[in-house]
Short mmCIF file of C-alpha atoms and ligand atoms in Angstrom, two decimals:
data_model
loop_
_atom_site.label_atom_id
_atom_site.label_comp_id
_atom_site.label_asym_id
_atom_site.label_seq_id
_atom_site.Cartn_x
_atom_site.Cartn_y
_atom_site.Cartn_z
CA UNK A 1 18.41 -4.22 -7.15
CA UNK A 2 14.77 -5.05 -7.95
CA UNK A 3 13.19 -6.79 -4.57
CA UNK A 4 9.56 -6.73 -5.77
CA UNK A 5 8.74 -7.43 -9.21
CA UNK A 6 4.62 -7.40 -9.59
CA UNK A 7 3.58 -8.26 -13.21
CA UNK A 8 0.00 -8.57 -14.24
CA UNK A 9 -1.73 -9.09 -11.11
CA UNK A 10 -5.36 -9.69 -11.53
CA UNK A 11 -7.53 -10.02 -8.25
CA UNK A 12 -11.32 -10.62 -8.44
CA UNK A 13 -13.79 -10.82 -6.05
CA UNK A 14 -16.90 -13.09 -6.45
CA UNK A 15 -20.31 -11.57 -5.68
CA UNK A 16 -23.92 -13.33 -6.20
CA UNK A 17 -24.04 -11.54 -9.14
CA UNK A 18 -20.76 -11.94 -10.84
CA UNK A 19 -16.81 -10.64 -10.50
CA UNK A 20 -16.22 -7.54 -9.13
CA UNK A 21 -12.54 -7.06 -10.92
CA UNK A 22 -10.92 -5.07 -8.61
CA UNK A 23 -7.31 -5.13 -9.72
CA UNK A 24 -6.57 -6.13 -12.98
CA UNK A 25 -3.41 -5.84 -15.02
CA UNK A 26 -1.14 -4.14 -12.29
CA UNK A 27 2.28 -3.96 -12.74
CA UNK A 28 5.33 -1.92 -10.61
CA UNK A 29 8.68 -2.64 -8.88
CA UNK A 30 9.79 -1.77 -5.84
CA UNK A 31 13.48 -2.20 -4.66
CA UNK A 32 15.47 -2.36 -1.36
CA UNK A 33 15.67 0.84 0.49
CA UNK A 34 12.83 2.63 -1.87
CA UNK A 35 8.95 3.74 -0.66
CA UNK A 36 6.01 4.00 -3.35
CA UNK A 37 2.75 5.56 -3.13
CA UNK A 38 -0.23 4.16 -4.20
CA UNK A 39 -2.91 6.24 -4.64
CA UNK A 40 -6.24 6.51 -5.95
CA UNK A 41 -10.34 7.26 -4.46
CA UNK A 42 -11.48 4.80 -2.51
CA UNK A 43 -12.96 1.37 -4.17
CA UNK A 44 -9.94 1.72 -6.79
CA UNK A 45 -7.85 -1.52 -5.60
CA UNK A 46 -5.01 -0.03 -3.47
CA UNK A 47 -6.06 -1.83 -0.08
CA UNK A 48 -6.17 -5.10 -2.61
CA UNK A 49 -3.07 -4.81 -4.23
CA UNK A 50 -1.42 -4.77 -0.24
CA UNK A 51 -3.95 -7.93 0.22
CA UNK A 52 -3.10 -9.75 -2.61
CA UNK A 53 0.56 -9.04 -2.07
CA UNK A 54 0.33 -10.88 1.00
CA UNK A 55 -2.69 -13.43 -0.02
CA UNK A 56 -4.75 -12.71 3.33
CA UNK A 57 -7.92 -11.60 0.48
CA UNK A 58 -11.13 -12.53 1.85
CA UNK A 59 -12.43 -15.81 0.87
CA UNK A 60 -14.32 -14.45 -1.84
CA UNK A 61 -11.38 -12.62 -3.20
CA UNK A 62 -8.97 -14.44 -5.22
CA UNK A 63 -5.93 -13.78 -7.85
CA UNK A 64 -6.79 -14.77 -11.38
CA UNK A 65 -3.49 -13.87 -12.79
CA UNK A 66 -0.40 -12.55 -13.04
CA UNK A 67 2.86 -12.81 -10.82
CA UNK A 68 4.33 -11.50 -7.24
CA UNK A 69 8.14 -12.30 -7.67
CA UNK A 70 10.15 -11.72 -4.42
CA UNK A 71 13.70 -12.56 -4.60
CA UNK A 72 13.66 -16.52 -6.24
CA UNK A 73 9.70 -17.06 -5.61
CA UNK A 74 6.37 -16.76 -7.06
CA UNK A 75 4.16 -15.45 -4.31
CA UNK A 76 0.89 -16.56 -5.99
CA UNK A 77 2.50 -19.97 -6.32
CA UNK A 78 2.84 -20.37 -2.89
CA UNK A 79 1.11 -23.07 -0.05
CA UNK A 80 -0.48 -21.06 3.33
CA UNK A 81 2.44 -23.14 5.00
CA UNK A 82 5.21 -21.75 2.77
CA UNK A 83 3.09 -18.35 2.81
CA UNK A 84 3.57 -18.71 6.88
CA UNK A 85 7.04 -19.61 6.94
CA UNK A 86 8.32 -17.30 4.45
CA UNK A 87 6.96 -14.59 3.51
CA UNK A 88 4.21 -13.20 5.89
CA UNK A 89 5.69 -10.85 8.92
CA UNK A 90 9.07 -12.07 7.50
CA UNK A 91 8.91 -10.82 3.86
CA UNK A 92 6.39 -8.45 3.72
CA UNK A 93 4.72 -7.09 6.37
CA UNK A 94 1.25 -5.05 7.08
CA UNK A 95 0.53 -1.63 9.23
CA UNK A 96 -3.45 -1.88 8.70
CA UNK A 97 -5.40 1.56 9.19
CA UNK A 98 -6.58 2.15 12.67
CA UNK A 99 -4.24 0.74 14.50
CA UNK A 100 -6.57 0.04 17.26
CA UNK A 101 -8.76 -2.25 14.80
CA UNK A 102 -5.64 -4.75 14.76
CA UNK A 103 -4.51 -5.22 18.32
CA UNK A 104 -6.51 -7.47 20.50
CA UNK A 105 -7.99 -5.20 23.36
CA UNK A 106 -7.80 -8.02 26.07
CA UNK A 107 -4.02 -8.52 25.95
CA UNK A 108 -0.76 -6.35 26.76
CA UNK A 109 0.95 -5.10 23.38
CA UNK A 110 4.53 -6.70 24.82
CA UNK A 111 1.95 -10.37 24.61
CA UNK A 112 1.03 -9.67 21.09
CA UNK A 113 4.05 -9.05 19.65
CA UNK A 114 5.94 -11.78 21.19
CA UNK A 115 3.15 -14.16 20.30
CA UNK A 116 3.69 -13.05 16.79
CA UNK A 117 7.33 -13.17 16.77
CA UNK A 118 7.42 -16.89 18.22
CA UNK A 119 4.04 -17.82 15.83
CA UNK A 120 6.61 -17.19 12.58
CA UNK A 121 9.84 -18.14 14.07
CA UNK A 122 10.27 -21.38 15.23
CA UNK A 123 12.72 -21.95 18.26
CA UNK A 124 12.56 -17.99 19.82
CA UNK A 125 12.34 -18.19 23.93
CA UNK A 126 9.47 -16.36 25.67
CA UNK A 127 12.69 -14.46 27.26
CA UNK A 128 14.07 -13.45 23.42
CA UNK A 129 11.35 -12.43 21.90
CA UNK A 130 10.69 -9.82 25.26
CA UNK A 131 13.85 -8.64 24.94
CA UNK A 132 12.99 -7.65 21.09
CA UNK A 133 9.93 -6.45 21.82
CA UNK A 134 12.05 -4.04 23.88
CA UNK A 135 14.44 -3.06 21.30
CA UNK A 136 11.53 -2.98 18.63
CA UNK A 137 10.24 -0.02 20.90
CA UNK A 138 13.01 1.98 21.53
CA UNK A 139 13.61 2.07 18.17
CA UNK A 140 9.74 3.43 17.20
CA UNK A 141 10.72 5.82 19.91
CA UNK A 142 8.42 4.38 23.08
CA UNK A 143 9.56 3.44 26.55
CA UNK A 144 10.23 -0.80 26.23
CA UNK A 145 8.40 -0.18 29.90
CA UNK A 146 5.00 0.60 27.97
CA UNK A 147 5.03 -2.46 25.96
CA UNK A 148 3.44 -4.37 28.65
CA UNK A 149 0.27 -1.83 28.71
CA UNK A 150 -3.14 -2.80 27.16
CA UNK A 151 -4.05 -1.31 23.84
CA UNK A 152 -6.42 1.13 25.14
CA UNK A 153 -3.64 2.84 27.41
CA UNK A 154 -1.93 3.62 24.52
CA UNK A 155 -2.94 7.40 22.94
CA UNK A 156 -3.51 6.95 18.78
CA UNK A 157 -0.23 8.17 18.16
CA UNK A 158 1.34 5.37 20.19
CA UNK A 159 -0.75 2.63 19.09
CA UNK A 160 0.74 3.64 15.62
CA UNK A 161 4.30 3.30 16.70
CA UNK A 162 3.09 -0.09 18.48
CA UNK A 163 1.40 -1.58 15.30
CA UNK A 164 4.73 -0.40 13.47
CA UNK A 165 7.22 -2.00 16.12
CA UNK A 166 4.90 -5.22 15.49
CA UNK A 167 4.98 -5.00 11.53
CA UNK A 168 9.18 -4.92 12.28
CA UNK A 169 9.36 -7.90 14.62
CA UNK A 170 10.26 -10.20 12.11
CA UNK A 171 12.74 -8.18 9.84
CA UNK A 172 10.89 -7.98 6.67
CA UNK A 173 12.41 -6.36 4.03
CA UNK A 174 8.69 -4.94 2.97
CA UNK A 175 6.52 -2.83 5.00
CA UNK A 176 3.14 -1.93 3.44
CA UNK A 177 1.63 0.83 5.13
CA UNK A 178 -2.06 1.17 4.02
CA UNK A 179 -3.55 4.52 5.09
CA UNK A 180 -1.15 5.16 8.31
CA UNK A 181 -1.89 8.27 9.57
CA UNK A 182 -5.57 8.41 8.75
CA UNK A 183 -7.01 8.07 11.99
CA UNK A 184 -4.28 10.61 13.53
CA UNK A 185 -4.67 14.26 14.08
CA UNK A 186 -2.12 16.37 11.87
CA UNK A 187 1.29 16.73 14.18
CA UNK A 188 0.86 13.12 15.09
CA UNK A 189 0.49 12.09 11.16
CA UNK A 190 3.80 14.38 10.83
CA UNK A 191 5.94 11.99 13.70
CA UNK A 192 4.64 8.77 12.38
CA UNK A 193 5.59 9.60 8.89
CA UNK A 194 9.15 10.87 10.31
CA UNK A 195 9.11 7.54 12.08
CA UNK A 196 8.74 5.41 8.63
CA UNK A 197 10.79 7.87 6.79
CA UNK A 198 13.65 7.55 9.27
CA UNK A 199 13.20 3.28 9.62
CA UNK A 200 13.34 3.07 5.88
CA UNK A 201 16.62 4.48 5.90
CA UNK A 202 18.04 2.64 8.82
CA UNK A 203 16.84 -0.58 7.46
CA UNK A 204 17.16 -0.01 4.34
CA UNK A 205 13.32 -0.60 3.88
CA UNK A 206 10.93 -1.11 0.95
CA UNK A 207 7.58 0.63 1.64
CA UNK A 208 4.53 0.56 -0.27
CA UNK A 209 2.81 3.89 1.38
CA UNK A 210 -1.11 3.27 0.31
CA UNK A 211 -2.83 6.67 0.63
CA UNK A 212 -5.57 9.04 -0.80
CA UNK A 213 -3.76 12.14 0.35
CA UNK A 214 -0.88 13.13 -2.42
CA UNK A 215 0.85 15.59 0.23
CA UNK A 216 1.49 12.15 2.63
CA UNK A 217 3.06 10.82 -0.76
CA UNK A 218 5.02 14.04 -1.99
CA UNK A 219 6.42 13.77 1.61
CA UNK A 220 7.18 10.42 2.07
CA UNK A 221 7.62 8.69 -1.17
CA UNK A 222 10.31 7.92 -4.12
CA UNK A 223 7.46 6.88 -6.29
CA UNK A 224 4.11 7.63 -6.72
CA UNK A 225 1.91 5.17 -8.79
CA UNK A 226 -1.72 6.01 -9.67
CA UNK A 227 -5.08 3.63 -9.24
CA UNK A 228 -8.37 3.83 -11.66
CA UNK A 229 -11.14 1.10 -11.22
CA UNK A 230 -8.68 -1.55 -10.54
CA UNK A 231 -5.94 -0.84 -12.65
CA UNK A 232 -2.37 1.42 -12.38
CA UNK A 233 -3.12 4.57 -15.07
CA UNK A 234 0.07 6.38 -13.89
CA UNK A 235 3.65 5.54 -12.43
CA UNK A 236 6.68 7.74 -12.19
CA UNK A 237 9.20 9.11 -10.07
CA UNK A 238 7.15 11.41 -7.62
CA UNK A 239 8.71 14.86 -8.17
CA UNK A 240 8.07 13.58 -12.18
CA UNK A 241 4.69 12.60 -11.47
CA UNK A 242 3.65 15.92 -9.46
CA UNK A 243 5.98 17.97 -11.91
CA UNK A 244 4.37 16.87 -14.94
CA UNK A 245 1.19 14.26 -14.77
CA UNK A 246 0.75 12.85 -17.89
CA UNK A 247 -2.77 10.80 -17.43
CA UNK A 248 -5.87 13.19 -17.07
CA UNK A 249 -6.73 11.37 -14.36
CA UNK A 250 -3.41 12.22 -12.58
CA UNK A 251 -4.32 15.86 -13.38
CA UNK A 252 -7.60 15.95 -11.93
CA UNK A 253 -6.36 14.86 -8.85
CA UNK A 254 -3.19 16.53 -8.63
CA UNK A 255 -5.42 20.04 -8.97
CA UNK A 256 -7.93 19.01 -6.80
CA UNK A 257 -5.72 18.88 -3.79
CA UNK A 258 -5.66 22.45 -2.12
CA UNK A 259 -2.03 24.12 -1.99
CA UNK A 260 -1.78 26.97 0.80
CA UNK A 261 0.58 28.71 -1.49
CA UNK A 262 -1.49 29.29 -4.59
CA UNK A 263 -4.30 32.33 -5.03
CA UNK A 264 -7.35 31.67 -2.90
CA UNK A 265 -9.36 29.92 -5.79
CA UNK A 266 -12.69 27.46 -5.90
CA UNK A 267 -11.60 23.87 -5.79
CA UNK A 268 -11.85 21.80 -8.17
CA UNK A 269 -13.39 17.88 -8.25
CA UNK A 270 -13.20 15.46 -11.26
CA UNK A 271 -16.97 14.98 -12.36
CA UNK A 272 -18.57 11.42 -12.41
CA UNK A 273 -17.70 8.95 -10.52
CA UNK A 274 -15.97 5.69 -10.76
CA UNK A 275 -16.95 3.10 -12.98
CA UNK A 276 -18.73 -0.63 -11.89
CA UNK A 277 -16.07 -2.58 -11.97
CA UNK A 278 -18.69 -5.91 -11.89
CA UNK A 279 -19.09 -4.39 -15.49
CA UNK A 280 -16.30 -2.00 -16.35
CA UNK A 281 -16.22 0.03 -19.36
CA UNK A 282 -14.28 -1.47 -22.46
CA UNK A 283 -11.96 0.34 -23.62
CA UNK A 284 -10.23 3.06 -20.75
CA UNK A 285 -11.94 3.06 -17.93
CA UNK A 286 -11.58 6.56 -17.38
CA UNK A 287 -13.49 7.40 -20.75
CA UNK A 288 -17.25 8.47 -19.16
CA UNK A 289 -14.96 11.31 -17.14
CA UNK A 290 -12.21 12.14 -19.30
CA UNK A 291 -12.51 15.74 -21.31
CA UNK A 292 -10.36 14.36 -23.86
CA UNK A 293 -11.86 10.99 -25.12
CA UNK A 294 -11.83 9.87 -28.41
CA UNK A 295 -13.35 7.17 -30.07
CA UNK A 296 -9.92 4.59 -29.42
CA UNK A 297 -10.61 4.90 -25.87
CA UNK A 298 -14.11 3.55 -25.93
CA UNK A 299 -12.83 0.85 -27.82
CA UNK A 300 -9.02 -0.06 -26.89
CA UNK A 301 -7.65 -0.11 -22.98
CA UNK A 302 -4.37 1.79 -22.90
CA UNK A 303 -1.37 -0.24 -21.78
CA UNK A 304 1.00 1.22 -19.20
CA UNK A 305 4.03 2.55 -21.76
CA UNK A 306 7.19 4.39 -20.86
CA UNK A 307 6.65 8.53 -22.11
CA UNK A 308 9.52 10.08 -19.99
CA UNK A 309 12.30 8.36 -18.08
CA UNK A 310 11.18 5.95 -15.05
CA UNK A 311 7.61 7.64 -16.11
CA UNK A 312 4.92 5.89 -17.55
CA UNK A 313 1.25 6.29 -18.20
CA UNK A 314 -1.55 4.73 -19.71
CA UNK A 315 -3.48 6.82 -21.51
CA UNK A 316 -3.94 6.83 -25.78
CA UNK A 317 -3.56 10.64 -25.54
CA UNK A 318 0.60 9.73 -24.77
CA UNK A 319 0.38 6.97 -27.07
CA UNK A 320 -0.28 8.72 -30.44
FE1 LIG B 1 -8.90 10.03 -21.53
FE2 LIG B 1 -8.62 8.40 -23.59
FE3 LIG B 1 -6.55 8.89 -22.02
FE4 LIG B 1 -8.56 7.41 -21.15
S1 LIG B 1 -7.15 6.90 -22.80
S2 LIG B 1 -7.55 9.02 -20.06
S3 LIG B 1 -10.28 8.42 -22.14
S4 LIG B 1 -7.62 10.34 -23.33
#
């Protein structure tokens, strides 16, 4: 059953001189139980798709169009108050990266969390929330003991399973996860991911897994969906998607990522870079890099269409 239903979502950001349009046209489902990657360089819109998702954009930012339907409502429609009471912490919920950046270094974790938890639900004792905080921690696999540390006794790995316990306090039925395991050194990356992996099956939770590395993805992920200057170019199944990517895009990335099983071989990088998006090309917004540009895609932006089963792309090479 379809929990997430994102149609169109157009955020823009207001600069001195003009709109930055950093997501525009973005479209995917997500539904109980199932995790999808976003991926994409940096300055593509992944970090403000999670943003917008939740409305915390900064006060610049702000969604032009489009919808965010979870279960019966329209989150763009919503009031801060109705944002507050339903949806934020207890809808959809946010693991930022660095986990370190979001907890407050003068208090103990056990506060934090149980400020949080009685901040969105209205009538939970002091004594409650502790005793969640507790159970919140055994199951990210800490000691409930350690909860009433400060931040900074907590090693990275930790802090991770802290900042995860916190995103859970509230039961949402969403967890976006934007760049977990950046910060973390490889076998700690490997735990945390376990960890999500192993919640979203006990919970049956929807993840939204925001990431530049495609092995994090291939590991972790049902569905993988692909961000170019602002806009989804790819979105599939993953082992579809990594099997047979359809957008060049997609392939460029896909082969620049090293694999330790293939000959020892010169990497390679997608030339160019990404466009302004204060003045974005046109037609595809991929053209200026793209080997295979013709003259429709200087002209015409390619709409997301279905070429293979629960696999679609946007590119006019797939359309003709
Ligand atoms: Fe390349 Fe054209 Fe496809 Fe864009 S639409 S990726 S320019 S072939």
């Amino acid at each position: 059953m379809t929990l997430l239903n994102v149609q169109n979502l157009t955020t823009y950001y207001q600069i001195r001189r003009g709109f930055v349009r950093a997501v525009e046209d973005v479209s995917f489902s997500l539904e109980r139980g199932e995790a999808m990657g976003l991926a994409g360089e940096s300055g593509c819109g992944k970090t403000t798709v999670a943003l917008s998702l939740l409305k915390i954009l900064p006060p610049n930012g702000k969604i032009v169009r489009g919808k965010i339907l979870l279960n019966d409502l329209d989150v763009v429609k919503l009031s801060e108050s109705e944002l507050r009471e339903k949806i934020r912490w207890k809808a959809i919920s946010l693991i930022f990266q660095g986990a370190m950046n979001a907890m407050n270094p003068m208090y103990k974790v056990e506060d934090q969390i149980v400020e949080a938890i009685r901040l969105h639900e209205k009538g939970v004792t002091k004594k409650e929330a502790k005793d969640r905080v507790a159970k919140l921690f055994e199951m990210v696999g800490l000691e409930p003991e350690r909860a009433k540390g400060y931040p900074h006794e907590f090693s990275g790995g930790m802090r991770q399973r802290a900042m995860i316990a916190m995103a859970l306090a509230c039961n949402p039925s969403i967890l976006i996860a934007d760049e977990p395991s950046t910060a973390l050194d490889v076998i700690v990356q490997a735990q945390v991911l376990k960890l999500l992996d192993e919640l979203k099956r006990k919970l049956n939770l929807a993840i939204i897994m925001i990431s530049h590395d495609l092995s994090i993805i291939s590991e972790t992920c049902d569905k993988l969906a692909i961000m170019y200057a602002g806009r989804i170019v790819e979105v599939g199944d993953v082992l579809s998607v990594f099997k047979k990517p359809l957008h060049p895009y997609t392939q460029g990335l896909i082969a620049a990522f090293p694999s330790i099983y293939a000959p020892k071989q010169e990497m390679s990088a997608i030339p160019g870079s990404p466009p302004n998006l204060l003045n974005p090309p046109k037609g595809c917004r991929f053209a200026p890099r793209c080997n295979y540009s013709m003259d429709i895609c200087l002209k015409e932006s390619p709409s997301l269409i279905e070429a293979d089963k629960n696999h679609f792309v946007a590119c006019h090479l797939v359309h003709k």
